[in-house]
Every structure is written in structure tokens, then in C-alpha cells.
Amino acid sequence: MASHNLLLYLLLPVLCFLARISNSHASESPSSSNSPMFTFPCSSKIKTCNASLYHINNGIPQEQVASLYSVNTTQLTPILHGRDQVDYLITVPCSCEKIDVNTTGYFYNTSYLVQPNDTFYDVSNRFYSGQAWPIGEEYDLIANVSIPMNLLCGCVENEAQVVVTYTVQNNDTLPGIANLLSAEISDVLRMNTKLTQNPGYIDVGWVLYVPMEKNGLPQVKGRLF
Ligand SMILES: *[C@@H]1O[C@H](CO)[C@@H](O)[C@H](O)[C@H]1NC(C)=O
Ligand SMILES: *[C@@H]1O[C@H](CO)[C@@H](O)[C@H](O)[C@H]1NC(C)=O
Ligand SMILES: *[C@@H]1O[C@H](CO)[C@@H](O)[C@H](O)[C@H]1NC(C)=O
Ligand SMILES: *[C@@H]1O[C@H](CO)[C@@H](O)[C@H](O)[C@H]1NC(C)=O
Ligand SMILES: *[C@@H]1O[C@H](CO)[C@@H](O)[C@H](O)[C@H]1NC(C)=O
Ligand SMILES: *[C@@H]1O[C@H](CO)[C@@H](O)[C@H](O)[C@H]1NC(C)=O
Ligand SMILES: *[C@@H]1O[C@H](CO)[C@@H](O)[C@H](O)[C@H]1NC(C)=O
């Protein structure tokens, strides 16, 4: 559509600027136990959707990853991050949930069987890429007891997009993430204003929502980078 193209060209300088300033690499977060995250607000029109959780590969075998997320291995799609790290996109049903008195948003629930000496943040970081919403502070993890893991996800009305819950990794840049997941940088920024108040700045461990274009980005975007 002509008006869309016009808008794109008006936005070009802005996008190039954002691409440039965000070239500074993300750095290790000092406290990985308390990574910034926020719930994706529920739309009154969408109760449930198919969403995607990005799982950072840390050596756990594929079958175990599927089991940790309570999914069939057919719901895991390998995705190449950097030169040789094969991560996974995990397709899950995502629903608007009231997790506790203060927290409503889109979640996918799975459960985890607690092992001796587990802590919540350690489990979330090690097995769920830090995407689990914290349970109450006083919650004691008891070995051999299953606990709910409420993983953050998102739903949008645009049927051409699926929301990916993405955890920022070492050396990631905003254009790099957008490119990896076929998303518009401007859409990523708009969806994460709670975290990206300093546009282009991202930090390791942040949990972002990335609206992935199911059919890829229009070719014209290639010229930007
Ligand atoms: C999710 O995807 C499955 C398989 O493609 C489909 O059958 C189902 O209707 C979808 N669910 C929603 C809520 O869109
Ligand atoms: C996983 O999905 C495949 C194909 O849909 C099916 O044949 C298989 O039985 C499923 N496995 C499990 C454990 O549900
Ligand atoms: C997900 O977990 C929350 C709290 O842990 C619970 O209230 C909700 O009913 C669960 N939803 C599903 C679909 O299991
Ligand atoms: C909900 O918010 C109130 C006020 O901020 C706080 O005192 C309470 O502990 C919160 N409850 C939970 C379960 O987080
Ligand atoms: C758990 O912690 C206790 C005390 O710190 C230690 O003695 C024990 O070996 C630990 N168990 C495992 C399985 O790591
Ligand atoms: C947990 O279960 C295993 C085997 O099922 C058992 O050997 C172990 O003693 C149990 N640990 C606790 C703390 O109950
Ligand atoms: C990040 O970049 C540095 C320098 O380019 C490189 O040495 C390091 O291996 C990279 N780390 C990861 C996790 O890719």
C-alpha cells in the first residue's frame, strides 16, 4: 500500500539511527536473579492464542527440554543463534491468566519437579531461560514436589504475527534480535516500552516480547541493514 511505503521512507532515518545506537553490545547483567520482565497485558478480545517461547540451548537434550515444557518434541523448532548455537522456538498455547492477586497477563503453565537444593531463580534461569514469573517470596521449594512454572507469553490480534518470548543473550543487539526472529525493530520497541525507555538499549537477561512475522519480513527491509 502506498501510504505504508511512504511511512516506511519517513521512518528510515529513525530506524537507521536506532540500529546505530543499539550496536553497542548487551553486557552481562550484574544480578541475573532479578531480570527485568513484565507481563503482556491481556486484550479483551483474545483469551488464548498460540505463542512461542525462545529456549536458550544450554546443553539439555531435546527430549528433556520438551518434557520440562510439557510439550511434544514436534513443538520444538531449532533456530540458529550466532555461528553455532542451536536454540529452540517452542510453540505453546498461551492464555490470559490471573496468576495471583496482583498479576494478570498471558501465561503458559508447566510444572517442575523440585530437586534437592533448587532455588526458584536458578530453576527459571537454567531450564526456562529466565522466563518464569516469580512465585511468592516465602515459597519454600520442597524436593520431590512439583511446582507450577508460569511462563510469560503474549498474544496479538494480528494473525500474521506470533509473539516470541525472548531472553536477551550476551552480545545480542536489537537489530540482531529483530533479524533473528523476523520482526520489525519498531514493533519490538513498541511492544516493550516498559523496558526500552532508552530506545536501543537492551541488557542480558531481559525478557522481551518479539512479534515475529510468520511469513518473514518484506524484502525492502533488507536494505536497512
Ligand atoms: C494453535 O495451533 C493449532 C495447530 O496449528 C490449531 O489447531 C489451534 O487452533 C491454534 N490455537 C489457537 C488458539 O489459535
Ligand atoms: C508427538 O506428535 C507426533 C505427531 O503429531 C505423534 O505421532 C506422537 O505420538 C506425539 N508424541 C507424544 C509423546 O505425544
Ligand atoms: C496456571 O497457573 C495459575 C497459578 O499458578 C492458575 O491460577 C491457573 O489456573 C493455571 N492455568 C492453567 C491453564 O493450568
Ligand atoms: C500484592 O500487592 C500488595 C501491595 O503492593 C502487596 O502488599 C502484596 O504482597 C502483593 N501480593 C502478592 C501475592 O504479590
Ligand atoms: C544440598 O545442600 C547441602 C547443604 O548445603 C549439601 O550438604 C548437599 O550435598 C546438597 N545436595 C545436593 C544434591 O547438591
Ligand atoms: C525423592 O525421591 C527419590 C526417589 O524417588 C528418593 O530417593 C529421595 O529420598 C526423595 N527425596 C526426598 C527429599 O524426599
Ligand atoms: C561475544 O563477543 C566477544 C567479542 O566479540 C566474543 O569473544 C565472545 O565469545 C562472544 N560471546 C558469545 C556468547 O557469543
mmCIF file of C-alpha atoms and ligand atoms in Angstrom:
data_model
loop_
_atom_site.group_PDB
_atom_site.id
_atom_site.type_symbol
_atom_site.label_atom_id
_atom_site.label_comp_id
_atom_site.label_asym_id
_atom_site.label_seq_id
_atom_site.Cartn_x
_atom_site.Cartn_y
_atom_site.Cartn_z
ATOM 1 C CA MET A 1 0.000 0.000 0.000
ATOM 2 C CA ALA A 2 1.343 3.404 -0.990
ATOM 3 C CA SER A 3 0.766 5.066 2.343
ATOM 4 C CA HIS A 4 2.605 2.258 4.072
ATOM 5 C CA ASN A 5 5.612 2.753 1.803
ATOM 6 C CA LEU A 6 5.593 6.469 2.419
ATOM 7 C CA LEU A 7 5.566 5.870 6.142
ATOM 8 C CA LEU A 8 8.458 3.483 5.795
ATOM 9 C CA TYR A 9 10.587 6.060 3.997
ATOM 10 C CA LEU A 10 9.745 8.699 6.550
ATOM 11 C CA LEU A 11 10.815 6.285 9.265
ATOM 12 C CA LEU A 12 14.016 5.201 7.546
ATOM 13 C CA PRO A 13 16.327 7.761 9.184
ATOM 14 C CA VAL A 14 14.850 6.950 12.596
ATOM 15 C CA LEU A 15 15.331 3.224 12.114
ATOM 16 C CA CYS A 16 18.899 3.671 10.891
ATOM 17 C CA PHE A 17 19.618 5.800 13.937
ATOM 18 C CA LEU A 18 18.173 3.180 16.251
ATOM 19 C CA ALA A 19 20.184 0.495 14.503
ATOM 20 C CA ARG A 20 23.356 2.501 15.018
ATOM 21 C CA ILE A 21 22.944 3.360 18.683
ATOM 22 C CA SER A 22 21.934 -0.166 19.554
ATOM 23 C CA ASN A 23 25.105 -1.541 18.050
ATOM 24 C CA SER A 24 26.689 -1.342 21.464
ATOM 25 C CA HIS A 25 26.541 -4.899 22.703
ATOM 26 C CA ALA A 26 24.447 -6.042 25.602
ATOM 27 C CA SER A 27 26.523 -6.689 28.676
ATOM 28 C CA GLU A 28 26.267 -9.209 31.479
ATOM 29 C CA SER A 29 23.627 -8.209 33.960
ATOM 30 C CA PRO A 30 25.066 -7.828 37.494
ATOM 31 C CA SER A 31 22.138 -9.576 39.151
ATOM 32 C CA SER A 32 20.790 -12.277 36.879
ATOM 33 C CA SER A 33 18.469 -13.444 39.649
ATOM 34 C CA ASN A 34 16.240 -10.423 39.198
ATOM 35 C CA SER A 35 15.994 -9.944 35.461
ATOM 36 C CA PRO A 36 13.623 -7.262 34.279
ATOM 37 C CA MET A 37 10.407 -8.756 32.959
ATOM 38 C CA PHE A 38 6.798 -7.672 32.714
ATOM 39 C CA THR A 39 3.532 -9.376 31.913
ATOM 40 C CA PHE A 40 1.981 -8.957 28.478
ATOM 41 C CA PRO A 41 -1.366 -7.230 29.142
ATOM 42 C CA CYS A 42 -4.458 -9.234 28.176
ATOM 43 C CA SER A 43 -6.601 -7.971 25.336
ATOM 44 C CA SER A 44 -10.330 -8.264 25.976
ATOM 45 C CA LYS A 45 -10.628 -9.826 22.508
ATOM 46 C CA ILE A 46 -8.115 -12.656 22.883
ATOM 47 C CA LYS A 47 -8.373 -15.214 25.654
ATOM 48 C CA THR A 48 -5.915 -17.673 24.147
ATOM 49 C CA CYS A 49 -3.512 -17.989 21.217
ATOM 50 C CA ASN A 50 -0.523 -19.948 20.014
ATOM 51 C CA ALA A 51 2.667 -18.268 21.169
ATOM 52 C CA SER A 52 6.352 -19.076 21.042
ATOM 53 C CA LEU A 53 8.885 -19.376 23.870
ATOM 54 C CA TYR A 54 12.551 -18.962 22.991
ATOM 55 C CA HIS A 55 14.646 -21.557 24.807
ATOM 56 C CA ILE A 56 18.373 -20.817 25.060
ATOM 57 C CA ASN A 57 20.292 -24.031 24.486
ATOM 58 C CA ASN A 58 22.500 -24.831 27.455
ATOM 59 C CA GLY A 59 23.160 -28.440 26.645
ATOM 60 C CA ILE A 60 19.935 -30.031 27.869
ATOM 61 C CA PRO A 61 18.898 -32.813 25.469
ATOM 62 C CA GLN A 62 15.912 -32.064 23.221
ATOM 63 C CA GLU A 63 13.668 -34.705 24.831
ATOM 64 C CA GLN A 64 14.319 -33.251 28.281
ATOM 65 C CA VAL A 65 13.592 -29.723 27.036
ATOM 66 C CA ALA A 66 10.259 -30.967 25.661
ATOM 67 C CA SER A 67 9.492 -32.633 28.963
ATOM 68 C CA LEU A 68 10.423 -29.528 31.015
ATOM 69 C CA TYR A 69 7.946 -27.504 28.928
ATOM 70 C CA SER A 70 5.328 -30.320 28.891
ATOM 71 C CA VAL A 71 5.261 -30.359 25.093
ATOM 72 C CA ASN A 72 5.761 -32.869 22.295
ATOM 73 C CA THR A 73 9.203 -32.628 20.621
ATOM 74 C CA THR A 74 7.298 -31.731 17.421
ATOM 75 C CA GLN A 75 6.580 -28.350 19.082
ATOM 76 C CA LEU A 76 10.324 -27.575 19.195
ATOM 77 C CA THR A 77 11.797 -25.734 16.201
ATOM 78 C CA PRO A 78 15.584 -25.378 16.112
ATOM 79 C CA ILE A 79 16.862 -21.844 15.453
ATOM 80 C CA LEU A 80 20.491 -20.900 14.857
ATOM 81 C CA HIS A 81 21.767 -18.157 17.174
ATOM 82 C CA GLY A 82 25.188 -16.793 16.257
ATOM 83 C CA ARG A 83 27.545 -19.126 14.497
ATOM 84 C CA ASP A 84 26.916 -22.455 16.145
ATOM 85 C CA GLN A 85 24.379 -22.281 18.975
ATOM 86 C CA VAL A 86 21.167 -24.120 18.160
ATOM 87 C CA ASP A 87 18.357 -22.754 20.341
ATOM 88 C CA TYR A 88 14.666 -23.692 20.207
ATOM 89 C CA LEU A 89 11.409 -21.938 19.479
ATOM 90 C CA ILE A 90 8.719 -23.744 21.450
ATOM 91 C CA THR A 91 5.114 -23.435 20.334
ATOM 92 C CA VAL A 92 2.698 -23.328 23.266
ATOM 93 C CA PRO A 93 -0.916 -22.402 23.950
ATOM 94 C CA CYS A 94 -0.914 -19.044 25.710
ATOM 95 C CA SER A 95 -3.842 -17.807 27.815
ATOM 96 C CA CYS A 96 -4.895 -14.780 29.805
ATOM 97 C CA GLU A 97 -4.466 -15.837 33.456
ATOM 98 C CA LYS A 98 -4.738 -14.263 36.870
ATOM 99 C CA ILE A 99 -1.626 -15.741 38.475
ATOM 100 C CA ASP A 100 -2.005 -14.019 41.856
ATOM 101 C CA VAL A 101 -3.946 -11.112 43.345
ATOM 102 C CA ASN A 102 -1.660 -8.568 41.690
ATOM 103 C CA THR A 103 -0.752 -10.265 38.439
ATOM 104 C CA THR A 104 -2.830 -10.797 35.319
ATOM 105 C CA GLY A 105 -1.362 -11.372 31.890
ATOM 106 C CA TYR A 106 -0.711 -14.030 29.269
ATOM 107 C CA PHE A 107 0.926 -17.203 30.570
ATOM 108 C CA TYR A 108 1.749 -20.746 29.607
ATOM 109 C CA ASN A 109 1.805 -23.088 32.602
ATOM 110 C CA THR A 110 4.051 -26.031 33.017
ATOM 111 C CA SER A 111 5.228 -27.786 36.169
ATOM 112 C CA TYR A 112 8.656 -28.636 37.511
ATOM 113 C CA LEU A 113 9.663 -31.444 39.877
ATOM 114 C CA VAL A 114 11.873 -29.826 42.516
ATOM 115 C CA GLN A 115 15.309 -31.366 43.120
ATOM 116 C CA PRO A 116 17.296 -31.033 46.360
ATOM 117 C CA ASN A 117 18.743 -27.524 46.868
ATOM 118 C CA ASP A 118 16.844 -25.947 43.957
ATOM 119 C CA THR A 119 16.046 -22.251 44.154
ATOM 120 C CA PHE A 120 13.307 -20.697 42.045
ATOM 121 C CA TYR A 121 15.563 -18.310 40.142
ATOM 122 C CA ASP A 122 18.122 -20.991 39.484
ATOM 123 C CA VAL A 123 15.449 -23.290 38.054
ATOM 124 C CA SER A 124 13.949 -20.498 35.957
ATOM 125 C CA ASN A 125 17.340 -19.454 34.566
ATOM 126 C CA ARG A 126 18.684 -22.939 33.996
ATOM 127 C CA PHE A 127 15.630 -24.590 32.458
ATOM 128 C CA TYR A 128 13.293 -21.849 31.245
ATOM 129 C CA SER A 129 15.675 -19.103 30.044
ATOM 130 C CA GLY A 130 14.568 -16.933 32.984
ATOM 131 C CA GLN A 131 11.016 -16.630 31.609
ATOM 132 C CA ALA A 132 9.108 -17.884 34.677
ATOM 133 C CA TRP A 133 7.110 -15.331 36.647
ATOM 134 C CA PRO A 134 8.365 -15.390 40.278
ATOM 135 C CA ILE A 135 6.166 -17.155 42.780
ATOM 136 C CA GLY A 136 5.691 -15.719 46.279
ATOM 137 C CA GLU A 137 8.859 -14.905 48.221
ATOM 138 C CA GLU A 138 8.105 -17.232 51.105
ATOM 139 C CA TYR A 139 7.511 -20.179 48.794
ATOM 140 C CA ASP A 140 9.804 -22.965 50.028
ATOM 141 C CA LEU A 141 10.855 -25.345 47.307
ATOM 142 C CA ILE A 142 10.448 -28.873 48.645
ATOM 143 C CA ALA A 143 12.345 -31.675 46.938
ATOM 144 C CA ASN A 144 10.163 -34.188 45.034
ATOM 145 C CA VAL A 145 7.196 -31.817 44.977
ATOM 146 C CA SER A 146 6.002 -30.332 41.667
ATOM 147 C CA ILE A 147 5.624 -26.573 41.462
ATOM 148 C CA PRO A 148 3.792 -24.580 38.762
ATOM 149 C CA MET A 149 6.035 -22.650 36.401
ATOM 150 C CA ASN A 150 4.101 -19.748 34.894
ATOM 151 C CA LEU A 151 5.999 -18.800 31.752
ATOM 152 C CA LEU A 152 5.492 -15.393 30.161
ATOM 153 C CA CYS A 153 3.927 -15.286 26.701
ATOM 154 C CA GLY A 154 1.980 -12.870 24.532
ATOM 155 C CA CYS A 155 -0.954 -12.691 22.121
ATOM 156 C CA VAL A 156 -1.701 -10.153 19.386
ATOM 157 C CA GLU A 157 -4.721 -9.742 17.164
ATOM 158 C CA ASN A 158 -2.589 -9.513 14.025
ATOM 159 C CA GLU A 159 -2.852 -13.016 12.569
ATOM 160 C CA ALA A 160 0.338 -12.558 10.553
ATOM 161 C CA GLN A 161 2.364 -12.372 13.767
ATOM 162 C CA VAL A 162 3.220 -14.706 16.607
ATOM 163 C CA VAL A 163 4.681 -13.290 19.814
ATOM 164 C CA VAL A 164 8.009 -14.804 20.852
ATOM 165 C CA THR A 165 9.117 -14.534 24.492
ATOM 166 C CA TYR A 166 12.820 -13.837 24.057
ATOM 167 C CA THR A 167 15.576 -13.617 26.672
ATOM 168 C CA VAL A 168 18.421 -11.278 25.727
ATOM 169 C CA GLN A 169 21.730 -13.121 25.434
ATOM 170 C CA ASN A 170 25.343 -11.995 25.569
ATOM 171 C CA ASN A 171 26.329 -9.901 22.519
ATOM 172 C CA ASP A 172 22.714 -9.518 21.322
ATOM 173 C CA THR A 173 21.696 -6.271 19.636
ATOM 174 C CA LEU A 174 18.173 -5.091 18.907
ATOM 175 C CA PRO A 175 18.670 -5.291 15.117
ATOM 176 C CA GLY A 176 20.213 -8.735 15.610
ATOM 177 C CA ILE A 177 17.205 -9.994 17.577
ATOM 178 C CA ALA A 178 14.776 -8.459 15.084
ATOM 179 C CA ASN A 179 16.645 -10.108 12.243
ATOM 180 C CA LEU A 180 16.850 -13.466 14.038
ATOM 181 C CA LEU A 181 13.101 -13.579 14.631
ATOM 182 C CA SER A 182 11.828 -11.766 11.501
ATOM 183 C CA ALA A 183 10.404 -8.806 13.378
ATOM 184 C CA GLU A 184 10.282 -5.071 12.769
ATOM 185 C CA ILE A 185 12.530 -3.176 15.204
ATOM 186 C CA SER A 186 9.827 -0.526 15.618
ATOM 187 C CA ASP A 187 7.299 -3.250 16.574
ATOM 188 C CA VAL A 188 9.707 -4.731 19.120
ATOM 189 C CA LEU A 189 10.253 -1.298 20.687
ATOM 190 C CA ARG A 190 6.527 -0.576 20.774
ATOM 191 C CA MET A 191 5.777 -3.912 22.452
ATOM 192 C CA ASN A 192 8.431 -3.429 25.164
ATOM 193 C CA THR A 193 8.136 0.231 26.164
ATOM 194 C CA LYS A 194 8.230 -0.849 29.820
ATOM 195 C CA LEU A 195 11.858 -1.920 29.327
ATOM 196 C CA THR A 196 13.105 0.032 26.305
ATOM 197 C CA GLN A 197 12.677 3.561 27.623
ATOM 198 C CA ASN A 198 16.201 4.217 26.425
ATOM 199 C CA PRO A 199 15.470 3.050 22.865
ATOM 200 C CA GLY A 200 18.024 0.662 21.517
ATOM 201 C CA TYR A 201 19.499 -0.189 24.906
ATOM 202 C CA ILE A 202 18.993 -3.799 25.962
ATOM 203 C CA ASP A 203 20.633 -5.892 28.657
ATOM 204 C CA VAL A 204 21.423 -9.581 29.106
ATOM 205 C CA GLY A 205 18.603 -11.435 30.852
ATOM 206 C CA TRP A 206 15.818 -9.034 29.867
ATOM 207 C CA VAL A 207 12.684 -10.843 28.821
ATOM 208 C CA LEU A 208 11.306 -9.203 25.665
ATOM 209 C CA TYR A 209 8.218 -9.866 23.548
ATOM 210 C CA VAL A 210 9.098 -10.050 19.867
ATOM 211 C CA PRO A 211 6.288 -10.006 17.280
ATOM 212 C CA MET A 212 7.584 -12.447 14.699
ATOM 213 C CA GLU A 213 6.209 -12.105 11.168
ATOM 214 C CA LYS A 214 5.015 -15.612 10.288
ATOM 215 C CA ASN A 215 5.744 -15.084 6.606
ATOM 216 C CA GLY A 216 9.003 -13.209 7.118
ATOM 217 C CA LEU A 217 9.705 -9.529 6.623
ATOM 218 C CA PRO A 218 9.019 -7.738 3.350
ATOM 219 C CA GLN A 219 12.184 -7.751 1.204
ATOM 220 C CA VAL A 220 12.580 -3.961 1.317
ATOM 221 C CA LYS A 221 13.688 -4.249 4.938
ATOM 222 C CA GLY A 222 16.894 -5.903 3.821
ATOM 223 C CA ARG A 223 18.166 -2.542 2.614
ATOM 224 C CA LEU A 224 18.155 -1.150 6.126
ATOM 225 C CA PHE A 225 20.979 -3.321 7.311
HETATM 226 C C1 LIG B 1 -2.944 -23.305 17.607
HETATM 227 O O1 LIG B 1 -2.396 -24.073 16.544
HETATM 228 C C2 LIG B 1 -3.065 -25.310 16.359
HETATM 229 C C3 LIG B 1 -2.299 -26.109 15.324
HETATM 230 O O2 LIG B 1 -1.889 -25.295 14.259
HETATM 231 C C4 LIG B 1 -4.504 -25.035 15.936
HETATM 232 O O3 LIG B 1 -5.180 -26.254 15.768
HETATM 233 C C5 LIG B 1 -5.183 -24.219 17.056
HETATM 234 O O4 LIG B 1 -6.484 -23.877 16.656
HETATM 235 C C6 LIG B 1 -4.405 -22.958 17.358
HETATM 236 N N1 LIG B 1 -4.980 -22.321 18.537
HETATM 237 C C7 LIG B 1 -5.321 -21.036 18.581
HETATM 238 C C8 LIG B 1 -5.888 -20.528 19.853
HETATM 239 O O5 LIG B 1 -5.156 -20.292 17.617
HETATM 240 C C1 LIG B 2 4.064 -36.158 19.173
HETATM 241 O O1 LIG B 2 3.434 -35.792 17.961
HETATM 242 C C2 LIG B 2 3.527 -36.777 16.952
HETATM 243 C C3 LIG B 2 2.966 -36.208 15.667
HETATM 244 O O2 LIG B 2 1.929 -35.327 15.905
HETATM 245 C C4 LIG B 2 2.786 -38.019 17.420
HETATM 246 O O3 LIG B 2 2.894 -39.035 16.439
HETATM 247 C C5 LIG B 2 3.401 -38.512 18.716
HETATM 248 O O4 LIG B 2 2.651 -39.584 19.221
HETATM 249 C C6 LIG B 2 3.418 -37.396 19.756
HETATM 250 N N1 LIG B 2 4.168 -37.843 20.911
HETATM 251 C C7 LIG B 2 3.743 -37.659 22.148
HETATM 252 C C8 LIG B 2 4.631 -38.145 23.242
HETATM 253 O O5 LIG B 2 2.668 -37.120 22.399
HETATM 254 C C1 LIG B 3 -1.843 -21.566 35.649
HETATM 255 O O1 LIG B 3 -1.317 -21.294 36.928
HETATM 256 C C2 LIG B 3 -2.095 -20.380 37.699
HETATM 257 C C3 LIG B 3 -1.387 -20.124 39.010
HETATM 258 O O2 LIG B 3 -0.294 -20.935 39.211
HETATM 259 C C4 LIG B 3 -3.502 -20.943 37.912
HETATM 260 O O3 LIG B 3 -4.281 -19.987 38.593
HETATM 261 C C5 LIG B 3 -4.125 -21.244 36.540
HETATM 262 O O4 LIG B 3 -5.400 -21.867 36.730
HETATM 263 C C6 LIG B 3 -3.245 -22.152 35.740
HETATM 264 N N1 LIG B 3 -3.821 -22.317 34.421
HETATM 265 C C7 LIG B 3 -3.871 -23.483 33.793
HETATM 266 C C8 LIG B 3 -4.454 -23.483 32.422
HETATM 267 O O5 LIG B 3 -3.434 -24.504 34.309
HETATM 268 C C1 LIG B 4 0.094 -7.553 46.081
HETATM 269 O O1 LIG B 4 0.394 -6.166 46.217
HETATM 270 C C2 LIG B 4 0.341 -5.688 47.567
HETATM 271 C C3 LIG B 4 0.559 -4.193 47.536
HETATM 272 O O2 LIG B 4 1.628 -3.834 46.715
HETATM 273 C C4 LIG B 4 1.415 -6.417 48.378
HETATM 274 O O3 LIG B 4 1.382 -5.975 49.703
HETATM 275 C C5 LIG B 4 1.147 -7.912 48.303
HETATM 276 O O4 LIG B 4 2.188 -8.613 48.976
HETATM 277 C C6 LIG B 4 1.077 -8.392 46.878
HETATM 278 N N1 LIG B 4 0.696 -9.785 46.846
HETATM 279 C C7 LIG B 4 1.363 -10.707 46.166
HETATM 280 C C8 LIG B 4 0.853 -12.104 46.243
HETATM 281 O O5 LIG B 4 2.343 -10.451 45.464
HETATM 282 C C1 LIG B 5 22.397 -29.649 49.299
HETATM 283 O O1 LIG B 5 22.960 -28.732 50.214
HETATM 284 C C2 LIG B 5 23.507 -29.401 51.361
HETATM 285 C C3 LIG B 5 23.960 -28.338 52.350
HETATM 286 O O2 LIG B 5 24.462 -27.208 51.693
HETATM 287 C C4 LIG B 5 24.675 -30.301 50.915
HETATM 288 O O3 LIG B 5 25.212 -30.962 52.015
HETATM 289 C C5 LIG B 5 24.142 -31.316 49.901
HETATM 290 O O4 LIG B 5 25.192 -32.082 49.390
HETATM 291 C C6 LIG B 5 23.432 -30.616 48.748
HETATM 292 N N1 LIG B 5 22.802 -31.630 47.890
HETATM 293 C C7 LIG B 5 22.899 -31.611 46.549
HETATM 294 C C8 LIG B 5 22.209 -32.719 45.839
HETATM 295 O O5 LIG B 5 23.517 -30.763 45.949
HETATM 296 C C1 LIG B 6 12.912 -38.020 46.371
HETATM 297 O O1 LIG B 6 12.600 -39.187 45.634
HETATM 298 C C2 LIG B 6 13.706 -40.067 45.483
HETATM 299 C C3 LIG B 6 13.332 -41.211 44.564
HETATM 300 O O2 LIG B 6 12.018 -41.106 44.158
HETATM 301 C C4 LIG B 6 14.129 -40.564 46.856
HETATM 302 O O3 LIG B 6 15.238 -41.414 46.724
HETATM 303 C C5 LIG B 6 14.502 -39.381 47.731
HETATM 304 O O4 LIG B 6 14.803 -39.809 49.029
HETATM 305 C C6 LIG B 6 13.374 -38.373 47.778
HETATM 306 N N1 LIG B 6 13.870 -37.172 48.454
HETATM 307 C C7 LIG B 6 13.148 -36.521 49.368
HETATM 308 C C8 LIG B 6 13.809 -35.307 49.982
HETATM 309 O O5 LIG B 6 12.041 -36.874 49.693
HETATM 310 C C1 LIG B 7 30.751 -12.018 22.482
HETATM 311 O O1 LIG B 7 31.674 -11.275 21.719
HETATM 312 C C2 LIG B 7 33.022 -11.430 22.145
HETATM 313 C C3 LIG B 7 33.880 -10.463 21.351
HETATM 314 O O2 LIG B 7 33.412 -10.327 20.041
HETATM 315 C C4 LIG B 7 33.442 -12.885 21.942
HETATM 316 O O3 LIG B 7 34.762 -13.052 22.389
HETATM 317 C C5 LIG B 7 32.519 -13.763 22.755
HETATM 318 O O4 LIG B 7 32.815 -15.130 22.518
HETATM 319 C C6 LIG B 7 31.077 -13.510 22.401
HETATM 320 N N1 LIG B 7 30.226 -14.246 23.318
HETATM 321 C C7 LIG B 7 29.234 -15.009 22.905
HETATM 322 C C8 LIG B 7 28.450 -15.697 23.976
HETATM 323 O O5 LIG B 7 28.943 -15.148 21.728
#
